[in-house]
Tab-separated table of C-alpha atoms and ligand atoms in Angstrom:
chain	number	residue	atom	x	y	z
A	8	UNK	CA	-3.408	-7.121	24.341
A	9	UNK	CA	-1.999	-8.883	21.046
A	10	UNK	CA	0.965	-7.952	19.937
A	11	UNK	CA	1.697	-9.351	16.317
A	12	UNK	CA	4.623	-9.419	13.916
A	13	UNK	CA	3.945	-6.831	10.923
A	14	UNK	CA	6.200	-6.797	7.879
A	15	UNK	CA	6.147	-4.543	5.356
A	16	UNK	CA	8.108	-5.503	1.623
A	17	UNK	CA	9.143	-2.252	-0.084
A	18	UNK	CA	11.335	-1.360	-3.019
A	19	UNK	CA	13.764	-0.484	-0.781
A	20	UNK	CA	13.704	-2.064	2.483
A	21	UNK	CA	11.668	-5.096	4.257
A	22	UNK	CA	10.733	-3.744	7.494
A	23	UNK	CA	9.018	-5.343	10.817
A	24	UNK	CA	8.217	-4.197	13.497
A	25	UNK	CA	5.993	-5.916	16.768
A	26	UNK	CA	2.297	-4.131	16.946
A	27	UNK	CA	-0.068	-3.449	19.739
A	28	UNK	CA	-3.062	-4.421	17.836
A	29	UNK	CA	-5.371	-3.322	20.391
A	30	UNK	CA	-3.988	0.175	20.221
A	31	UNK	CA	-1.785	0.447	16.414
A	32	UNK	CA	0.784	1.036	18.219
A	33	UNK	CA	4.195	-0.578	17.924
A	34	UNK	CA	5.373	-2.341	20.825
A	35	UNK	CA	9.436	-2.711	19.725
A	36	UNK	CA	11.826	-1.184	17.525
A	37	UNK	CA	11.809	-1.469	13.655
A	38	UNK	CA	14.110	-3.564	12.011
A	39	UNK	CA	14.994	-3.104	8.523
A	40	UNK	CA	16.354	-5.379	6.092
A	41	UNK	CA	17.332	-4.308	2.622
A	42	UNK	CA	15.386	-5.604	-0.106
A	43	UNK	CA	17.629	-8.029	-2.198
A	44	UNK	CA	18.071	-6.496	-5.884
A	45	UNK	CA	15.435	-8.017	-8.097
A	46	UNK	CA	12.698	-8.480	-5.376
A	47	UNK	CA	12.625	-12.472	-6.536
A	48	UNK	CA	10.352	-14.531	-4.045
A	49	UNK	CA	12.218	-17.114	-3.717
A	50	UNK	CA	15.094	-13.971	-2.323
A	51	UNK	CA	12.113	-11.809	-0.369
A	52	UNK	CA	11.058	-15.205	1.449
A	53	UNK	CA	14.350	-15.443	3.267
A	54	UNK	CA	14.453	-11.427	4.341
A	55	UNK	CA	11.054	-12.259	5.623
A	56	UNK	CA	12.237	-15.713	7.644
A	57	UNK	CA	15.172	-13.262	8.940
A	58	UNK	CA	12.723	-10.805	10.183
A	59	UNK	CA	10.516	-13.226	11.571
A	60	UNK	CA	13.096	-15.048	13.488
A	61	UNK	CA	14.908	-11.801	14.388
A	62	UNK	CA	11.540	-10.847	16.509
A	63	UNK	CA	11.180	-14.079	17.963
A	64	UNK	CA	7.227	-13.397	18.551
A	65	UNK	CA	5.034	-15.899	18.906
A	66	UNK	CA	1.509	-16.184	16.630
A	67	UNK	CA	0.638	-15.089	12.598
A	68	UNK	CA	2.470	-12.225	10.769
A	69	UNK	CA	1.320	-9.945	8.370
A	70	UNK	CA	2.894	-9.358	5.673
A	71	UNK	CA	2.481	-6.336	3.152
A	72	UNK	CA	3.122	-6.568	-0.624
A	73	UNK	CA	3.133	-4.159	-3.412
A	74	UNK	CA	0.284	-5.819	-5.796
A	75	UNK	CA	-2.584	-7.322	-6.106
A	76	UNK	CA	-3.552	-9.935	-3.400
A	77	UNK	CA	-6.463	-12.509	-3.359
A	78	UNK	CA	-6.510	-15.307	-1.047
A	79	UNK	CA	-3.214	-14.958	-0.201
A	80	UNK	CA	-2.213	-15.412	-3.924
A	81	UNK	CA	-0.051	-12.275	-5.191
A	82	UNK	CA	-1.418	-11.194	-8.680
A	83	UNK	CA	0.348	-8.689	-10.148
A	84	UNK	CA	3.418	-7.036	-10.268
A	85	UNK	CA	3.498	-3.522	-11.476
A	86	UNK	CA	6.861	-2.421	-9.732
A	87	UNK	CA	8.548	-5.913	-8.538
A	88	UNK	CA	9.526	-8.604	-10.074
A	89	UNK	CA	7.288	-10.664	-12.283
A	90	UNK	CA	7.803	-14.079	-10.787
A	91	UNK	CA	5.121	-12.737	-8.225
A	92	UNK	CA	2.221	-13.076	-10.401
A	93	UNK	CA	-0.130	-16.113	-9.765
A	94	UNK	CA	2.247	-17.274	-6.780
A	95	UNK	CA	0.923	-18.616	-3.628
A	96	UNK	CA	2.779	-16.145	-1.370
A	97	UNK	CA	1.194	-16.695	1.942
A	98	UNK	CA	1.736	-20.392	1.523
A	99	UNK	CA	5.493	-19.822	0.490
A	100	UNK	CA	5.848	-17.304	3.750
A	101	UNK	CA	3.784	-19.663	5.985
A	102	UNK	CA	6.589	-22.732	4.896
A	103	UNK	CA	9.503	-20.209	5.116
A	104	UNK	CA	8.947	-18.691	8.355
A	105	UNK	CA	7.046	-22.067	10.243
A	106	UNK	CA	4.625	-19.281	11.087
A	107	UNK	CA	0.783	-18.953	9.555
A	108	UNK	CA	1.391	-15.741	6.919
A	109	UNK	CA	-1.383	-13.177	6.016
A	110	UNK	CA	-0.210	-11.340	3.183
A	111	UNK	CA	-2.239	-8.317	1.983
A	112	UNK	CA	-1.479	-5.641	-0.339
A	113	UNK	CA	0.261	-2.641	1.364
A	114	UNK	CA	-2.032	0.350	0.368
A	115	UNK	CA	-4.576	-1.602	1.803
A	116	UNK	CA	-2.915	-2.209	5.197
A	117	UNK	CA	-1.356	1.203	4.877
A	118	UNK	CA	-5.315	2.531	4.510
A	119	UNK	CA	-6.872	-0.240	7.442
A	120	UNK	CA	-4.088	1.700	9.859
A	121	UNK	CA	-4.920	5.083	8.925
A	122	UNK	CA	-8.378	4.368	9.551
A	123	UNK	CA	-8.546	2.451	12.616
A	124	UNK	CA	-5.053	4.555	14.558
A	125	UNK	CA	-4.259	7.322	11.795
A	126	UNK	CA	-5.833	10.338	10.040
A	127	UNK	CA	-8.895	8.558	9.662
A	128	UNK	CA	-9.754	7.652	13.373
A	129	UNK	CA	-13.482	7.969	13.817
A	130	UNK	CA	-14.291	8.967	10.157
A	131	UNK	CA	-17.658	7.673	9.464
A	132	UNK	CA	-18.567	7.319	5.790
A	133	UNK	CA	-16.214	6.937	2.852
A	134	UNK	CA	-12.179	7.232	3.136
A	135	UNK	CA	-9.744	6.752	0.353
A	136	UNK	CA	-6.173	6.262	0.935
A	137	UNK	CA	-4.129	6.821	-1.499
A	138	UNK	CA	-0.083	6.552	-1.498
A	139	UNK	CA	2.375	8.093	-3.375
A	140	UNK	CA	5.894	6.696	-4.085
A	141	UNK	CA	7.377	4.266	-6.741
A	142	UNK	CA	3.538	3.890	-8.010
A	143	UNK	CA	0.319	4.841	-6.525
A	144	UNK	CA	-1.403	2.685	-4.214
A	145	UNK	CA	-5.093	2.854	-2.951
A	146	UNK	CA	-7.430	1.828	0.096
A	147	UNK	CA	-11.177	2.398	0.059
A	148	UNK	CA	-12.509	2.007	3.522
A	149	UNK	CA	-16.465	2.448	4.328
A	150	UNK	CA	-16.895	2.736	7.571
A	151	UNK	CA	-14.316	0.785	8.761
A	152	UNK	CA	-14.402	-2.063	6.352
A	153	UNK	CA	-12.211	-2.326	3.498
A	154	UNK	CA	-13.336	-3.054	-0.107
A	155	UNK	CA	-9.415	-4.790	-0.840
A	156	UNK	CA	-7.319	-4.283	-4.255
A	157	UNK	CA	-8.901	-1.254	-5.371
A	158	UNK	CA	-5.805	-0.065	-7.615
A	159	UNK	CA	-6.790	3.066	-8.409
A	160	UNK	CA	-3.259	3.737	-9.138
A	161	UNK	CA	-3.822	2.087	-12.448
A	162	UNK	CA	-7.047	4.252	-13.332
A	163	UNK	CA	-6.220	5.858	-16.818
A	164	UNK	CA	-7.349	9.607	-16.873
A	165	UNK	CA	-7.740	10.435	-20.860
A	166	UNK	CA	-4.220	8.983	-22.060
A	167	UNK	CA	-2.662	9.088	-19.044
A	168	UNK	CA	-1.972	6.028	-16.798
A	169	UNK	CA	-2.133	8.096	-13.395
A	170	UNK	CA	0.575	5.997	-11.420
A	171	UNK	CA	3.030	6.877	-14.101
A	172	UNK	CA	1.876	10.277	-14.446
A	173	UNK	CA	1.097	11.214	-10.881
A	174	UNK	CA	3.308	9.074	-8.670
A	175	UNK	CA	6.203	10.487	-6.322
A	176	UNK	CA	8.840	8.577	-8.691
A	177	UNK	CA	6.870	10.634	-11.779
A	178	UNK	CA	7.699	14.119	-9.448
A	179	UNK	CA	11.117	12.852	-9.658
A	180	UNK	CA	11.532	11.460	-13.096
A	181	UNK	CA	10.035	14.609	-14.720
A	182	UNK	CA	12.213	17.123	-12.261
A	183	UNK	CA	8.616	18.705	-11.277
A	184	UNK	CA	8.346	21.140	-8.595
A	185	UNK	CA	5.625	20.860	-6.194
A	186	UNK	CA	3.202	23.111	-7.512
A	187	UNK	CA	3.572	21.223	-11.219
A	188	UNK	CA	3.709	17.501	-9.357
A	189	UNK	CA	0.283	19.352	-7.298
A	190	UNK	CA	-1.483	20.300	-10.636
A	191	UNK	CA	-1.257	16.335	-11.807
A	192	UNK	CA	-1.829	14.956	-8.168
A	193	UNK	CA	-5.241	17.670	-8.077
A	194	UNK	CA	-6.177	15.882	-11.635
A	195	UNK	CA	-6.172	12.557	-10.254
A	196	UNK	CA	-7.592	13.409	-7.193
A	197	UNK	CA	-10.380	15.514	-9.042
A	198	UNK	CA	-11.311	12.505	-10.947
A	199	UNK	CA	-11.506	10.339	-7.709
A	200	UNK	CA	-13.615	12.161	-5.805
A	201	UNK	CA	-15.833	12.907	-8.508
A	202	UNK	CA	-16.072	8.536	-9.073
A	203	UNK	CA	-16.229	8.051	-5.667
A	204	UNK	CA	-17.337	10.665	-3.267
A	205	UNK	CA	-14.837	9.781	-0.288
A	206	UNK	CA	-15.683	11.745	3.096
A	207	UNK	CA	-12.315	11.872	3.399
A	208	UNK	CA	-8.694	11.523	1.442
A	209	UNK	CA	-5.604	10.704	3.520
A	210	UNK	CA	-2.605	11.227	0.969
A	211	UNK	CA	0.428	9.349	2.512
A	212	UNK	CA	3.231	7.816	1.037
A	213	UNK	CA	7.340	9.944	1.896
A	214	UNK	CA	5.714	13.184	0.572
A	215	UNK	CA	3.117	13.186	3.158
A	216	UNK	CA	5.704	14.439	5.464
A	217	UNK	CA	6.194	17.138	2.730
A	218	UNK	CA	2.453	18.237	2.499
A	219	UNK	CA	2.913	22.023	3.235
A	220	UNK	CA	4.678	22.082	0.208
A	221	UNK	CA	1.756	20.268	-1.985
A	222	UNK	CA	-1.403	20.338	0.000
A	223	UNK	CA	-2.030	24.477	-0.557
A	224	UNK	CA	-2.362	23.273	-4.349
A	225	UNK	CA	-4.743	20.802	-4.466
A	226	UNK	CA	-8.834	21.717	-4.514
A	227	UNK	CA	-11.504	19.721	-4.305
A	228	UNK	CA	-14.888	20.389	-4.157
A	229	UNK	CA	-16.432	18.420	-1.780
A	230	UNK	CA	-14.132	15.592	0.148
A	231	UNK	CA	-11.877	17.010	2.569
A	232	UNK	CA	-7.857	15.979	2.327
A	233	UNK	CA	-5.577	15.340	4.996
A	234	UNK	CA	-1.913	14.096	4.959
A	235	UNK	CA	-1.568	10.053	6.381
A	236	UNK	CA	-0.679	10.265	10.266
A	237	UNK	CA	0.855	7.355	11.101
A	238	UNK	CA	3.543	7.793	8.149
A	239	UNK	CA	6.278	4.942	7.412
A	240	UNK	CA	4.700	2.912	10.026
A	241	UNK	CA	1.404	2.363	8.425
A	242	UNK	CA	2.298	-0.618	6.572
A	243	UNK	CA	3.734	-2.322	9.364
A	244	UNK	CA	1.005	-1.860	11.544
A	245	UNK	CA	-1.748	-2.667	9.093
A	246	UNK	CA	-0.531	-6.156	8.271
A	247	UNK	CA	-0.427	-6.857	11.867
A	248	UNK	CA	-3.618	-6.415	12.315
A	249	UNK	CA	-4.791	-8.197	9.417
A	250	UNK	CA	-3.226	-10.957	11.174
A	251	UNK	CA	-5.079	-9.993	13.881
A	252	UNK	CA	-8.922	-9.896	13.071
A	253	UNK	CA	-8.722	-11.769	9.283
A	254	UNK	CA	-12.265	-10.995	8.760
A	255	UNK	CA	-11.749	-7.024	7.621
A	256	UNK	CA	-10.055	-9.225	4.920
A	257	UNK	CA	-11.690	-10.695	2.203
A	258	UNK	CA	-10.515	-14.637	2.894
A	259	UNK	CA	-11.859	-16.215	-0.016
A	260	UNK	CA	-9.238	-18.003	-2.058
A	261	UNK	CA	-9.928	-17.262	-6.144
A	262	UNK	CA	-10.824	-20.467	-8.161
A	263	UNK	CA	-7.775	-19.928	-10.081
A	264	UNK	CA	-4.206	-20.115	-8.896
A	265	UNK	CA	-0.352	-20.489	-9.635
A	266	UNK	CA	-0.041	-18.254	-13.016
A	267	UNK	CA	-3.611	-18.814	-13.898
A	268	UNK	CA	-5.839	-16.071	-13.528
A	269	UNK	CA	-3.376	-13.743	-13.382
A	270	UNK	CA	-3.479	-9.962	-14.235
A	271	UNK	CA	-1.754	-7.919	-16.655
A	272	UNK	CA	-0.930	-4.293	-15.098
A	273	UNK	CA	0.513	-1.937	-17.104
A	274	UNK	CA	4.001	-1.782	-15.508
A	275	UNK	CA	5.035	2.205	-14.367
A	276	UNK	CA	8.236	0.651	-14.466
A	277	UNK	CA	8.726	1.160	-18.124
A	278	UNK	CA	7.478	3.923	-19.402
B	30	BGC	C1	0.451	-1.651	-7.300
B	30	BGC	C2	-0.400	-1.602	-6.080
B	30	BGC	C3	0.386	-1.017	-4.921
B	30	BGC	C4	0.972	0.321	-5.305
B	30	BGC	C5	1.845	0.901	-4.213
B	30	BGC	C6	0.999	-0.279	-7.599
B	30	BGC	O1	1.809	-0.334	-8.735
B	30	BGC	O2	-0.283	-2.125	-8.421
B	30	BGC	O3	-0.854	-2.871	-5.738
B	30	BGC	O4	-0.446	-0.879	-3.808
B	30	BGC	O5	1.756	0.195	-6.494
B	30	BGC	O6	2.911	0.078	-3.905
C-alpha cells in the first residue's frame, strides 16, 4: 500500500490530502490552505512547502495545476496568474518542498481518479471528463490511459469560446438558471460527443453535486452522462497517483522551456 501526498492548487484554496493509491482512497484528513491573492509562483510554492511539511509523508507529491502541463513545465494560464507560463514548476516545487514534484494539470488528475476510483470505474472504451467551475477543464481517458492537456475548455463553438460561455462562473456571471446554463452546457456537450464519441461523460466540477437540477436537460444521442463521483476529492487523489505510477503520464520534457514555447489561451478571465 502507497500512500502519497496529493495537492491540489485551486482559485480558491490549495488543498492536500494523503492517498491510498492502491485503493483512491484518502488515508488522512484534508488540509486546506487559502490560495494567496494573485496565484504568483513564487507565493503558491510556499502554500505548497506548508502543505508538504504539514503532512510530514515521506516519497513524491503530486501536484495539480489549472493549465497546461508538459514535462513538468506549466504552459498556460487561462485563469491564474501569467508568471506561470513557460515556468519549470515541478523543478521550482521539487527545490521548495526537498521532495521530487509531479505536477499535472488538474482536469487531467481530476479525470485519471474518476476513471480508475470514480464514475468511471471499469468503463472500457472512451471517457471524457469534463469540469465545470472558474473555466472548463477536460480529461480524455481510453481505456484507462490518458491522452494529457486536451483543453477542450478552449474549443470555440461558432463565436463562442465555450469556457467563457459554458463554465459554472459563466452560470453565475450571466444570472442563468439551470435550465438556460443546461441549454449552453447540452451545446458544448453536443459538439463533443459528436468530435469524439466518448462511451461515457462524467461532468464534475461544484455543480456536480447539483446535477438533479441540470442533468434532466441535457440530451445526447449516443454517449451516456453521469455526474463525477469522487467530487472535491478528485484532484487530490489524481495527482497522487500520478506520483505514483508516472507512466499514465506523458514524461517527455518539450524541447522548449522557460517562456519559450509557450501558449497563448484566450483568457475567460476577461471577457
Ligand atoms: C485551463 C485548463 C484547466 C481548466 C480547469 C482552463 O482554463 O486552460 O488547463 O484544466 O481551466 O481549471
Amino acid at each position: 500500500m502507497t500512500i502519497l501526498l496529493g495537492i491540489d492548487i485551486g482559485g480558491s484554496g490549495i488543498k492536500g490530502a494523503p492517498v491510498n493509491t492502491a485503493t483512491g482512497e484518502l488515508a488522512g484528513e484534508r488540509h486546506r490552505i487559502a490560495t494567496p491573492a494573485g496565484a504568483r509562483p513564487e507565493d503558491v510554492q510556499l502554500v505548497v512547502a506548508e502543505l508538504v511539511e504539514h503532512f510530514g509523508l515521506k516519497g513524491p507529491v503530486g501536484v495539480t495545476f489549472p493549465g497546461i502541463v508538459q514535462g513538468g513545465v506549466t504552459l498556460s494560464a487561462a485563469n491564474v496568474d501569467a508568471g506561470w507560463v513557460g515556468l519549470d514548476a515541478d523543478r521550482l516545487f521539487t527545490q521548495a518542498t526537498g521532495h521530487e514534484v509531479h505536477l499535472v494539470n488538474d482536469a487531467d488528475a481530476a479525470g485519471l481518479a474518476e476513471a480508475k476510483f470514480g464514475a468511471g470505474k471499469d468503463v472500457a472504451g472512451v471517457v471524457m471528463v469534463l469540469t465545470f467551475g472558474t473555466g472548463i477543464g477536460s480529461a480524455l481517458i481510453h481505456d484507462g490511459k490518458l491522452v494529457p492537456n486536451t483543453e477542450l475548455g478552449h474549443l470555440w463553438l461558432r463565436e463562442k469560446h465555450a469556457e467563457t460561455w459554458a463554465s459554472d462562473r459563466a452560470r453565475e456571471r450571466d444570472d442563468l438558471n439551470w435550465k438556460q446554463w443546461a441549454k449552453r452546457a447540452n451545446k458544448y456537450l453536443q459538439h463533443l460527443e459528436l468530435l469524439f464519441s466518448p462511451d461515457l461523460f462524467i461532468i464534475g466540477g461544484g455543480l456536480s453535486r447539483k446535477a438533479d437540477k441540470w442533468l434532466p436537460h441535457i440530451e445526447l444521442s449516443r454517449s451516456k452522462l453521469v455526474p463525477a463521483a469522487l467530487e472535491n476529492e478528485a484532484g487530490i487523489v489524481g495527482a497522487a497517483m500520478v506520483a505514483a505510477a508516472k507512466e499514465t503520464y506523458a514524461e517527455s520534457k518539450p524541447a522548449r522551456k522557460s517562456g519559450k514555447g509557450a501558449l497563448a489561451l484566450p483568457s475567460s478571465k476577461k471577457k
